[in-house]
Tab-separated table of C-alpha atoms in Angstrom:
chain	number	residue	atom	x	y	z
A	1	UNK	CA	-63.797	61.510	-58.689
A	2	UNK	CA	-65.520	59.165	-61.304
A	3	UNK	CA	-66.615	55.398	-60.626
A	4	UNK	CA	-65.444	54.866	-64.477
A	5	UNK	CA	-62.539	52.585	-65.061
A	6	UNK	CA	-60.365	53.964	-62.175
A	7	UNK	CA	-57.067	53.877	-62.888
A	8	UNK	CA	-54.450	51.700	-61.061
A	9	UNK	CA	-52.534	54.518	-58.930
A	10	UNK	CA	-56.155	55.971	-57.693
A	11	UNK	CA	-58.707	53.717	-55.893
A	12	UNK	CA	-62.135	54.432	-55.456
A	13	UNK	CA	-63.371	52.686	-52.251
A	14	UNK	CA	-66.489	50.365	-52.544
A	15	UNK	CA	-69.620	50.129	-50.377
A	16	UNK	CA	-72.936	47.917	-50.152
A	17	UNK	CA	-75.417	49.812	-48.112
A	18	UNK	CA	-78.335	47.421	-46.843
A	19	UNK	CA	-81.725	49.352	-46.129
A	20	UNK	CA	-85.931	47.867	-46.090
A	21	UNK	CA	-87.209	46.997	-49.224
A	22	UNK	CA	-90.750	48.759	-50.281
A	23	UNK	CA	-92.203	46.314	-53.456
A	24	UNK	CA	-94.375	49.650	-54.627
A	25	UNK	CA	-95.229	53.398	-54.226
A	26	UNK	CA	-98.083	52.395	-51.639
A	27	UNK	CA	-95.197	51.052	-49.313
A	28	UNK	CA	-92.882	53.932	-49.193
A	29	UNK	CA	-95.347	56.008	-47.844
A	30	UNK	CA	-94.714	60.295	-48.961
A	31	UNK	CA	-92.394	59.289	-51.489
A	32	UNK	CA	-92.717	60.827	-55.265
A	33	UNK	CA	-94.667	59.045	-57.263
A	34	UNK	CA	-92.754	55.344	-58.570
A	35	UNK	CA	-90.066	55.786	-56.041
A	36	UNK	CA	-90.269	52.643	-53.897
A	37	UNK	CA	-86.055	51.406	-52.602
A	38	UNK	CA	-84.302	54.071	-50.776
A	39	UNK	CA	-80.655	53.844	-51.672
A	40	UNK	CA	-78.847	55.601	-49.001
A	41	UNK	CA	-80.284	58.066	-46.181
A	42	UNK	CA	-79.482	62.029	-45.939
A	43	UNK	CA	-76.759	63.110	-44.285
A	44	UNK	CA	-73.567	60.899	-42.707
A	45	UNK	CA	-73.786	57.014	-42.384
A	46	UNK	CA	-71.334	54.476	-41.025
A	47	UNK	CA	-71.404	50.594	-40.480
A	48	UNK	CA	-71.803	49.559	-37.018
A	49	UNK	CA	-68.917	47.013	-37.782
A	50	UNK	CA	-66.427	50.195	-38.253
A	51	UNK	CA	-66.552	50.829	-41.744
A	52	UNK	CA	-65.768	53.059	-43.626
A	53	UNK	CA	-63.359	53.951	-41.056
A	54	UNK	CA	-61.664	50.148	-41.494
A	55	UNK	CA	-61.460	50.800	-44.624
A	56	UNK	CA	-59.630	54.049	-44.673
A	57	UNK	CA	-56.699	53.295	-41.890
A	58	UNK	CA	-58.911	55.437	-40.103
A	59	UNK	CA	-59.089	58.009	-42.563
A	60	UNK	CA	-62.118	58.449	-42.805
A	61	UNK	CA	-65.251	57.781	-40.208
A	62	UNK	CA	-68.937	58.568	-42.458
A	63	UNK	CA	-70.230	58.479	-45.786
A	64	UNK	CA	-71.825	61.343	-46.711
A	65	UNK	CA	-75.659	61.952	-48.852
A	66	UNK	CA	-76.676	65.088	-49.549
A	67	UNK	CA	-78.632	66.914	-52.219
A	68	UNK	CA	-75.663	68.187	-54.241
A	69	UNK	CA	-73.914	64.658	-53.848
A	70	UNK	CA	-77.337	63.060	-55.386
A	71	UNK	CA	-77.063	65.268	-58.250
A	72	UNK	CA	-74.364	63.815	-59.424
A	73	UNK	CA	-75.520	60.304	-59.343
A	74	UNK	CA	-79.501	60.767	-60.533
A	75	UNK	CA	-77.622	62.319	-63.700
A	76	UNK	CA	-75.548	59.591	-64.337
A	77	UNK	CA	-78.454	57.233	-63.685
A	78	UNK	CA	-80.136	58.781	-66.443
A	79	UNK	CA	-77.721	59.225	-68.592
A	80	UNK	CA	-77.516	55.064	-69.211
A	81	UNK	CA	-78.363	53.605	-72.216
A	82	UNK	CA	-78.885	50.108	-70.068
A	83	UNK	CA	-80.813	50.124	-66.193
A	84	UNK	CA	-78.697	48.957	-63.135
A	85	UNK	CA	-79.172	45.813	-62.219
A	86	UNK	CA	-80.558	44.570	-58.986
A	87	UNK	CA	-79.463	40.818	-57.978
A	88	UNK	CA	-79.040	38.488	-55.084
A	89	UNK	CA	-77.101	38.434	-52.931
A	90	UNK	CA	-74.454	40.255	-55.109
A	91	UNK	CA	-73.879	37.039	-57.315
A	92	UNK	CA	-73.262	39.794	-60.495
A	93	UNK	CA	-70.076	40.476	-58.510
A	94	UNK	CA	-69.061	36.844	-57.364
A	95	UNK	CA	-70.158	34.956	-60.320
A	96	UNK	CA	-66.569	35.191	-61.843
A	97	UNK	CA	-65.104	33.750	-58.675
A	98	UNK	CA	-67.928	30.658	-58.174
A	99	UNK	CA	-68.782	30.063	-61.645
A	100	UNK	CA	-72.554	30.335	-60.500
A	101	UNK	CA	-75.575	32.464	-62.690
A	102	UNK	CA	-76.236	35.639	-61.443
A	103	UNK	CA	-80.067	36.185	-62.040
A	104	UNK	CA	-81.917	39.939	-62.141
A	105	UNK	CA	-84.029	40.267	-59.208
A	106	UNK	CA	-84.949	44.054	-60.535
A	107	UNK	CA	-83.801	47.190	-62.313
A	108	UNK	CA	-83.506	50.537	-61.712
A	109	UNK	CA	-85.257	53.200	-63.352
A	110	UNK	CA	-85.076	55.964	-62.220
A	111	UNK	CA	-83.027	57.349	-58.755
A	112	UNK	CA	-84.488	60.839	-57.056
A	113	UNK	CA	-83.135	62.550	-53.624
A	114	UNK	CA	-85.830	63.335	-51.001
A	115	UNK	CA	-84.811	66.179	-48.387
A	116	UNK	CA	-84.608	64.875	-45.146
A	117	UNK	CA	-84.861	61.631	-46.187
A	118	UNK	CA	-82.087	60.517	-48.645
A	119	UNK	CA	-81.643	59.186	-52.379
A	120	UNK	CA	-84.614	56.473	-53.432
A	121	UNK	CA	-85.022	54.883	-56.946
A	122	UNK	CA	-87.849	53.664	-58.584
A	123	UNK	CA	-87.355	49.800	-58.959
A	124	UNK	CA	-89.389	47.335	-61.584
A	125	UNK	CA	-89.068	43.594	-59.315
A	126	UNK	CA	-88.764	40.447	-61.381
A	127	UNK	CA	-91.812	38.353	-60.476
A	128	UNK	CA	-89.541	35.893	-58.656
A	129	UNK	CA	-87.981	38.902	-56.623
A	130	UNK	CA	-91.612	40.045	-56.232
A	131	UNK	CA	-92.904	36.710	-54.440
A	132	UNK	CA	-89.843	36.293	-52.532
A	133	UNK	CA	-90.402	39.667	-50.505
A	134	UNK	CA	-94.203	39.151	-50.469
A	135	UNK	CA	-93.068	36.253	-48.476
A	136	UNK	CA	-91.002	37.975	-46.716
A	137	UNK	CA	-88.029	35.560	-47.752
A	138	UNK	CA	-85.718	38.928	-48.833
A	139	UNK	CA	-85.616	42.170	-46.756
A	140	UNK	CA	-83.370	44.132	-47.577
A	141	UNK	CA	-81.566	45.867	-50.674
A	142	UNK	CA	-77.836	46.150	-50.661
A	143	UNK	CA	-76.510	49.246	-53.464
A	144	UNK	CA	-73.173	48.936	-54.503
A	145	UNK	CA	-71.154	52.093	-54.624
A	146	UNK	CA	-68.168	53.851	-55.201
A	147	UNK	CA	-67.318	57.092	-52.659
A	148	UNK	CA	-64.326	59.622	-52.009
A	149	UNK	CA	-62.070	58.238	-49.383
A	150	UNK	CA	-61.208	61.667	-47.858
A	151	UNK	CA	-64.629	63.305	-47.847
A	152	UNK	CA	-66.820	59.988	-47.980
A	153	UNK	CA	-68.685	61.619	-50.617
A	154	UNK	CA	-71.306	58.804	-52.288
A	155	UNK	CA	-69.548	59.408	-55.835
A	156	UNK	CA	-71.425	56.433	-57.968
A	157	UNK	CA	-73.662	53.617	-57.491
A	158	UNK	CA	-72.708	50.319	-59.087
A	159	UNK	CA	-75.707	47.905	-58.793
A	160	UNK	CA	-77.426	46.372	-56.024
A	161	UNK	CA	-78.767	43.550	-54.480
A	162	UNK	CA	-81.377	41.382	-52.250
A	163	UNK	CA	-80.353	40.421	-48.932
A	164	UNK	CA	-80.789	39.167	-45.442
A	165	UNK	CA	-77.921	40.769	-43.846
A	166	UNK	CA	-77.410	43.955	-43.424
A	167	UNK	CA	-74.663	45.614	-41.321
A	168	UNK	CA	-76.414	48.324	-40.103
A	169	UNK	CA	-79.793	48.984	-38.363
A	170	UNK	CA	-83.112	50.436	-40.048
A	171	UNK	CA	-82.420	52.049	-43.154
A	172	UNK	CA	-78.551	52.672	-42.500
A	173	UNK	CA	-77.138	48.732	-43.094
A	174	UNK	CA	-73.884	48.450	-44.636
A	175	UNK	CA	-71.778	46.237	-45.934
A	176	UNK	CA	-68.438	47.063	-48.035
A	177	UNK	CA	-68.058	44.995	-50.503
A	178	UNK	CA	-64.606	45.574	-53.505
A	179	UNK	CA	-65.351	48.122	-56.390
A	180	UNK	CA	-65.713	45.440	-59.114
A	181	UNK	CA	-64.241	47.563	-61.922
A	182	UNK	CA	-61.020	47.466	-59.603
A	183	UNK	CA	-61.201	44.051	-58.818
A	184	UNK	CA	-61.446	42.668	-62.479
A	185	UNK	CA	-58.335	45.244	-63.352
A	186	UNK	CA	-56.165	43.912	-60.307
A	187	UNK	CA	-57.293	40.137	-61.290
A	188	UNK	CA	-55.810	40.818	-65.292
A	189	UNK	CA	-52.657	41.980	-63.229
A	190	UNK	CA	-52.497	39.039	-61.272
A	191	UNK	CA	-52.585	36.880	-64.444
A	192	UNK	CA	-50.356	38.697	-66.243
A	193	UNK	CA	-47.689	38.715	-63.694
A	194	UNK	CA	-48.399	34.879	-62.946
A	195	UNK	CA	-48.064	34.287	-66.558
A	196	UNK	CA	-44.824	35.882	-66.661
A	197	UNK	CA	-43.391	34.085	-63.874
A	198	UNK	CA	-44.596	30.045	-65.096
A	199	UNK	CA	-43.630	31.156	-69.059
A	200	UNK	CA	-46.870	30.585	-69.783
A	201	UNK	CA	-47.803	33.003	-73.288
A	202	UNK	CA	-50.038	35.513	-73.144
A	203	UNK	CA	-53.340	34.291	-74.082
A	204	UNK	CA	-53.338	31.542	-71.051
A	205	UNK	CA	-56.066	31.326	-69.397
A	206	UNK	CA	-56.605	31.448	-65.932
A	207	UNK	CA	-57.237	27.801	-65.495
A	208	UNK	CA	-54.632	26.832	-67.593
A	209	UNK	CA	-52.265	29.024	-65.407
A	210	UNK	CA	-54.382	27.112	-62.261
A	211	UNK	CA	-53.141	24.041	-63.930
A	212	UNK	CA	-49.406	25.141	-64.264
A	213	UNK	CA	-49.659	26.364	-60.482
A	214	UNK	CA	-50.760	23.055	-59.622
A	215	UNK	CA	-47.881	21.282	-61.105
A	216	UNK	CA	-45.171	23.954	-59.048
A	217	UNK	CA	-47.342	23.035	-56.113
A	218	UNK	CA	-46.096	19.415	-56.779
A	219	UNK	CA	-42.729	20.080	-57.088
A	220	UNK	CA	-42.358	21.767	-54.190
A	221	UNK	CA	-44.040	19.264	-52.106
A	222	UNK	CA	-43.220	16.028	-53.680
A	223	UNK	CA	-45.472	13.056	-53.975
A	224	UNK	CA	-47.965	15.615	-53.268
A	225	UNK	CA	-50.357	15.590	-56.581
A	226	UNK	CA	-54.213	16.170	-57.329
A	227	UNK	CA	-56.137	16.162	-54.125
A	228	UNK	CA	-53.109	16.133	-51.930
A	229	UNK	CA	-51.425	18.809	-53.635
A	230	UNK	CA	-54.112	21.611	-53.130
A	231	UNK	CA	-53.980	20.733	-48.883
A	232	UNK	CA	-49.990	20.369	-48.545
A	233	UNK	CA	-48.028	22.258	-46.050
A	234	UNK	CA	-47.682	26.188	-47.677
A	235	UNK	CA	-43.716	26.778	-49.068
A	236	UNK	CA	-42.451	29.918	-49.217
A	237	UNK	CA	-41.319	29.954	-52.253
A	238	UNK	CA	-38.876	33.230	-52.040
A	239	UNK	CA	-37.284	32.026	-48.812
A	240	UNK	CA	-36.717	28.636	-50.769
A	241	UNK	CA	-35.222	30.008	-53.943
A	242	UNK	CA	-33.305	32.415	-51.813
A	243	UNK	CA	-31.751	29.160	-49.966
A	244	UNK	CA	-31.131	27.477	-53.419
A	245	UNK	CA	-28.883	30.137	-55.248
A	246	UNK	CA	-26.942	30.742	-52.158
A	247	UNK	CA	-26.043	27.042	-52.872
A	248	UNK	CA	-25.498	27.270	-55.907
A	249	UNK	CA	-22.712	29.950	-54.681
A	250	UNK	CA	-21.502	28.179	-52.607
A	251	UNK	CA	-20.903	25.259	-54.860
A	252	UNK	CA	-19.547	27.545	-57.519
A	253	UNK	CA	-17.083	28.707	-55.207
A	254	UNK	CA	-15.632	25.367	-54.016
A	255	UNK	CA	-15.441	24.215	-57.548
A	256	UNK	CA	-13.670	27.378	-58.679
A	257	UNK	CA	-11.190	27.342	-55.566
A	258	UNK	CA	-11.403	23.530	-54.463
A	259	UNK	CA	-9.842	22.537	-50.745
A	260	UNK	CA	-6.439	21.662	-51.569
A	261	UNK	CA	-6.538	19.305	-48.511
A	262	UNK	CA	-8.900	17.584	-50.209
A	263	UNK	CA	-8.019	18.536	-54.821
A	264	UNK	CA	-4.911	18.343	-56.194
A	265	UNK	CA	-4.383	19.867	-59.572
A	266	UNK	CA	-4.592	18.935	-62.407
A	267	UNK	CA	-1.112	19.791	-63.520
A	268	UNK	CA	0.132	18.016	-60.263
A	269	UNK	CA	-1.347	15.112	-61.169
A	270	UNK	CA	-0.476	15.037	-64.687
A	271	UNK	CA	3.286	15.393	-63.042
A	272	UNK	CA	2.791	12.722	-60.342
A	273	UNK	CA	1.293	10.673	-63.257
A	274	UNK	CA	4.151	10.887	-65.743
A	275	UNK	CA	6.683	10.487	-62.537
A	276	UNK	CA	5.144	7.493	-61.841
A	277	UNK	CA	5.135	5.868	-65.476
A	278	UNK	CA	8.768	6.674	-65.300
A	279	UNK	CA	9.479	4.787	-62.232
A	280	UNK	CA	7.579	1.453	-63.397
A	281	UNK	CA	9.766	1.416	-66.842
A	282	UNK	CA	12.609	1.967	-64.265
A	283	UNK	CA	11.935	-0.783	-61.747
A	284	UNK	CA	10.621	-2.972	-65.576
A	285	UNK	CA	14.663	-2.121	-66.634
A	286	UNK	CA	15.764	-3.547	-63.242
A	287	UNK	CA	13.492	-6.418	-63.788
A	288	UNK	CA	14.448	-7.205	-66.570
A	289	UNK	CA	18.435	-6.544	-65.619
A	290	UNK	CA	18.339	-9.017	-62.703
A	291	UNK	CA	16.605	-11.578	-64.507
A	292	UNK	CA	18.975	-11.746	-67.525
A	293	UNK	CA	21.431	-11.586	-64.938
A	294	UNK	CA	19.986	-14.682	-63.521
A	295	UNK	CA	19.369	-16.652	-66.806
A	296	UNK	CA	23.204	-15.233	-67.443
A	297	UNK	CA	24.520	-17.810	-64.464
A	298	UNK	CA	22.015	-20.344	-65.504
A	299	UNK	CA	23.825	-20.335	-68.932
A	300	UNK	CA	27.235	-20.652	-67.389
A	301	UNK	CA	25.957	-22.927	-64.667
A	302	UNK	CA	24.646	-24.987	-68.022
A	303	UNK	CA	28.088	-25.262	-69.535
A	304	UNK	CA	29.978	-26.226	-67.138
A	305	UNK	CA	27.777	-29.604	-66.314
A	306	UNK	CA	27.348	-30.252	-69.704
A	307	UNK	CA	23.637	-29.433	-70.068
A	308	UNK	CA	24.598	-27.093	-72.647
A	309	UNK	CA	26.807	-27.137	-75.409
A	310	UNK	CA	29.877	-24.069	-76.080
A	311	UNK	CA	27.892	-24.374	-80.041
A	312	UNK	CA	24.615	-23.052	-78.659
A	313	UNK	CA	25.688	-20.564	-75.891
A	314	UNK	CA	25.028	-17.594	-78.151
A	315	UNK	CA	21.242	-18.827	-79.251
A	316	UNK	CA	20.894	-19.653	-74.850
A	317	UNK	CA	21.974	-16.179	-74.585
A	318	UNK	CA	19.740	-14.606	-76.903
A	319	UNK	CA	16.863	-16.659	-75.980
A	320	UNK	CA	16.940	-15.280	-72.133
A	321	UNK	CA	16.652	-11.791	-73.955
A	322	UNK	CA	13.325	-12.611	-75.363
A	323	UNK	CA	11.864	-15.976	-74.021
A	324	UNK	CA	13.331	-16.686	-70.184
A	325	UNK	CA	10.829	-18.830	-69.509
A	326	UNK	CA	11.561	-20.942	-72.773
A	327	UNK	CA	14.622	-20.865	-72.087
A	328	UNK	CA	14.621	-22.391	-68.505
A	329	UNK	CA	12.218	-25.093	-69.394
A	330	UNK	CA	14.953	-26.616	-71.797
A	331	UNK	CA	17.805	-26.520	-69.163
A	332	UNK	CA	15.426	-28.028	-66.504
A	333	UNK	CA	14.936	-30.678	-69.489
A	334	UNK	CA	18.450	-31.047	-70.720
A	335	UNK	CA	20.557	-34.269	-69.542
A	336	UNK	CA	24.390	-33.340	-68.094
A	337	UNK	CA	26.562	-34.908	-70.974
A	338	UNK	CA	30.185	-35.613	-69.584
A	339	UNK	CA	31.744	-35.450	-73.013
A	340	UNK	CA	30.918	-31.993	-72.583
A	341	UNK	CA	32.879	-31.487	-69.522
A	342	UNK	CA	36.726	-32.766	-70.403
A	343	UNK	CA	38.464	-34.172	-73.182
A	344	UNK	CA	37.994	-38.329	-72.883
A	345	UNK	CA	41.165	-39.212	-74.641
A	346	UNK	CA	42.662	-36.574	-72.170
A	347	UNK	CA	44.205	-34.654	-75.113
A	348	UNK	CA	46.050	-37.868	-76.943
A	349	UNK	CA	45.410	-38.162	-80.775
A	350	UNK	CA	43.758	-41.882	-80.608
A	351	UNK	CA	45.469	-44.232	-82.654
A	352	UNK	CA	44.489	-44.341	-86.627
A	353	UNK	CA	42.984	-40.769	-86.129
A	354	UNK	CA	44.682	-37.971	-88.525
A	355	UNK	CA	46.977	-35.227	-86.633
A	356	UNK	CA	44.684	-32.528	-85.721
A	357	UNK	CA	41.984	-34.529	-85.426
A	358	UNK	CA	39.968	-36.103	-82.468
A	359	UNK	CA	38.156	-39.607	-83.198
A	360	UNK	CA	34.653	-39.165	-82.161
A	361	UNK	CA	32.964	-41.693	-79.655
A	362	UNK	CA	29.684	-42.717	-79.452
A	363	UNK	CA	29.166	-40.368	-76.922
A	364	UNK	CA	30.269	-37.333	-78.660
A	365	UNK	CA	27.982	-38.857	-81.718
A	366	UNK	CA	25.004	-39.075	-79.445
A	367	UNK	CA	25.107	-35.447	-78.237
A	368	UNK	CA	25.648	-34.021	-81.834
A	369	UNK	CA	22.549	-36.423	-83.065
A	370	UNK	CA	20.746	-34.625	-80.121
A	371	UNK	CA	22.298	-30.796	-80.590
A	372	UNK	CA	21.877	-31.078	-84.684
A	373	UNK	CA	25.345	-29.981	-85.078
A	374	UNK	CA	28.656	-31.042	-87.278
A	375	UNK	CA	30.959	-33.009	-85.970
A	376	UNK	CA	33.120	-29.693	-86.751
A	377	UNK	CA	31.110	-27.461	-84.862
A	378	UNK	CA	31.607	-29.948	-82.145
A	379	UNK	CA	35.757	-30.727	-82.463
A	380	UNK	CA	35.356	-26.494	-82.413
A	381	UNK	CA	33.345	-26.319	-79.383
A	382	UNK	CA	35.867	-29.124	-77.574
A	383	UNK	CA	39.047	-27.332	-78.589
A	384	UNK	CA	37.161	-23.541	-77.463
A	385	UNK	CA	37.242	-25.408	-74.222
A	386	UNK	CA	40.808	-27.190	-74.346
């Protein structure tokens, strides 16, 4: 299997072994000449915390070093155009995740296998590196590397690093750390899919899809912003989107097919609405029926005590068509007039007066003044009622 650019069906598993440090040849005693960092002992090697076992599901319980296995890797070594870095603490593989420098503490020059002893390289230090393990301030060195998950086969080595804790004891301390190659391809994914889901184009950036994730954060956990946001209670956002379209259904489905205990429709209502405009012109006809009928007895009632004169029935009568009101104002107002009543001459031509003719008296004049009428219209009106 090959360390380079795995692709995203096949994962290469990742190691850190941590062994001594040696700062030259004179302190790795029987080595080759410049060789001064073993790498990884001969033979099989495990972490005392499990791994690579852990890592495996079980799988698989050793890494393996051998002779044919270093082959492999001193080729590739020195096939680089560029040496492998050495850092601290492993800060070349967490500096995209704290935003922190990730200085060289050393590189490697050269890697060779030893029988019986394992796969060393020759390291040059940094003169900072240098001082801090003359001072015994750094310890150990932690390689990075990739290896085959069902034979634990060492298959690459990454980089490696300075550090004070090793997993294992002596020269076999490990500690597994992600293959980064892998872990800056499943990062891309990440983005791309969170893209995708906040509509955010392609070229965001991961803060600006922080920033976006932020906001949803605040939505879901209203009145919860900056600060406050970033420590609220964790939604599960699936359950709570499940909860929300089955809702939605539900809402759909009473407005589609509505409780007709508690909707009438609209047709019905249209019908009840018409039925009931009909019925208010109806009981508006009766109204209006039984008050003409009134104003109709008021009229008579008027005639007959001589509040109203036989001349003006018809305008009375037309009047309570369009104006009752008016029209009982001027009876309350109008004065009984006897002359209206009878005949005074009780239906004698008075002397002097022509044959056919009634004299008028000064009653009779006063109500014609008052009605605006003829004398004619009013001898009419008298013999009507003769």
């Amino acid at each position: 299997m090959s360390f380079l650019k795995p692709s995203r069906t096949a994962h290469h598993p990742t190691a850190a072994l941590t062994v001594p440090v040696c700062l030259s040849q004179e302190g790795a005693a029987g080595l080759p000449a410049g060789l001064n960092v073993q790498l990884f002992p001969e033979g099989t090697f495990a972490a005392r915390d499990g791994r690579p076992a852990t890592m495996t599901g079980g799988a698989l319980a050793a890494w393996r070093m051998d002779a044919d296995i270093a082959a492999a890797i001193i080729a590739a070594v020195a096939s680089r155009e560029t040496p492998l870095v050495i850092d601290y603490e492993h800060q070349s593989l967490n500096a995209r995740q704290n935003g922190q420098p990730a200085p060289a503490a050393g590189w490697v020059e050269s890697v060779d296998f030893v029988p019986g002893r394992g796969l060393f390289a020759a390291v040059s230090w940094t003169e900072r590196a240098r001082a801090y393990i003359e001072a015994g301030e750094y310890r150990f060195i932690s390689p990075v590397f990739t290896f085959d998950a069902t034979t634990g086969a060492v298959q690459a080595l990454a980089s490696a690093a300075l550090t004070n804790t090793p997993a294992l004891d002596g020269m076999e301390a490990v500690a597994a750390v992600e293959d980064p190659t892998t872990q800056e391809t499943a990062m891309d994914e990440l983005l791309e899919r969170l893209r995708w889901m906040l509509n955010l184009p392609v070229t965001a950036t991961a803060g600006e899809v922080i920033a976006q994730l932020d906001k949803l954060k605040g939505m879901l956990a209203p009145g919860a912003e900056g600060e406050a946001a970033a420590t609220a209670a964790p939604v599960d956002l699936v359950a709570l989107l499940t909860e929300q379209r089955e809702q939605i259904a539900t809402l759909t489905t009473q407005a589609t097919t509505p409780d007709p205990a508690r909707f009438a429709p609209v047709a019905a209502l249209t019908a009840l609405q018409q039925s009931n405009t009909a019925l208010q012109a109806r009981v508006a006809e009766l109204e209006a029926g039984h008050e003409l009928a009134a104003l109709t007895a008021e009229i008579d009632a008027a005639l007959a005590d001589g509040r109203l004169n036989k001349a003006v029935e018809p305008w009375a009568r037309e009047l309570a068509k369009t104006d009752a009101a008016a029209l009982r104002t001027y009876l309350a107002a109008a004065v009984p007039v006897a002359a209206l009543t009878h005949m005074q001459t009780g239906g004698v031509t008075p002397a002097g007066a022509q044959p056919g003719t009634a004299a008028l008296t000064e009653e009779a004049r006063y109500v014609i003044n008052q009605l605006g009428i003829t004398p004619e219209e009013y001898r009419a009106a008298n013999s009507e009622e003769a």
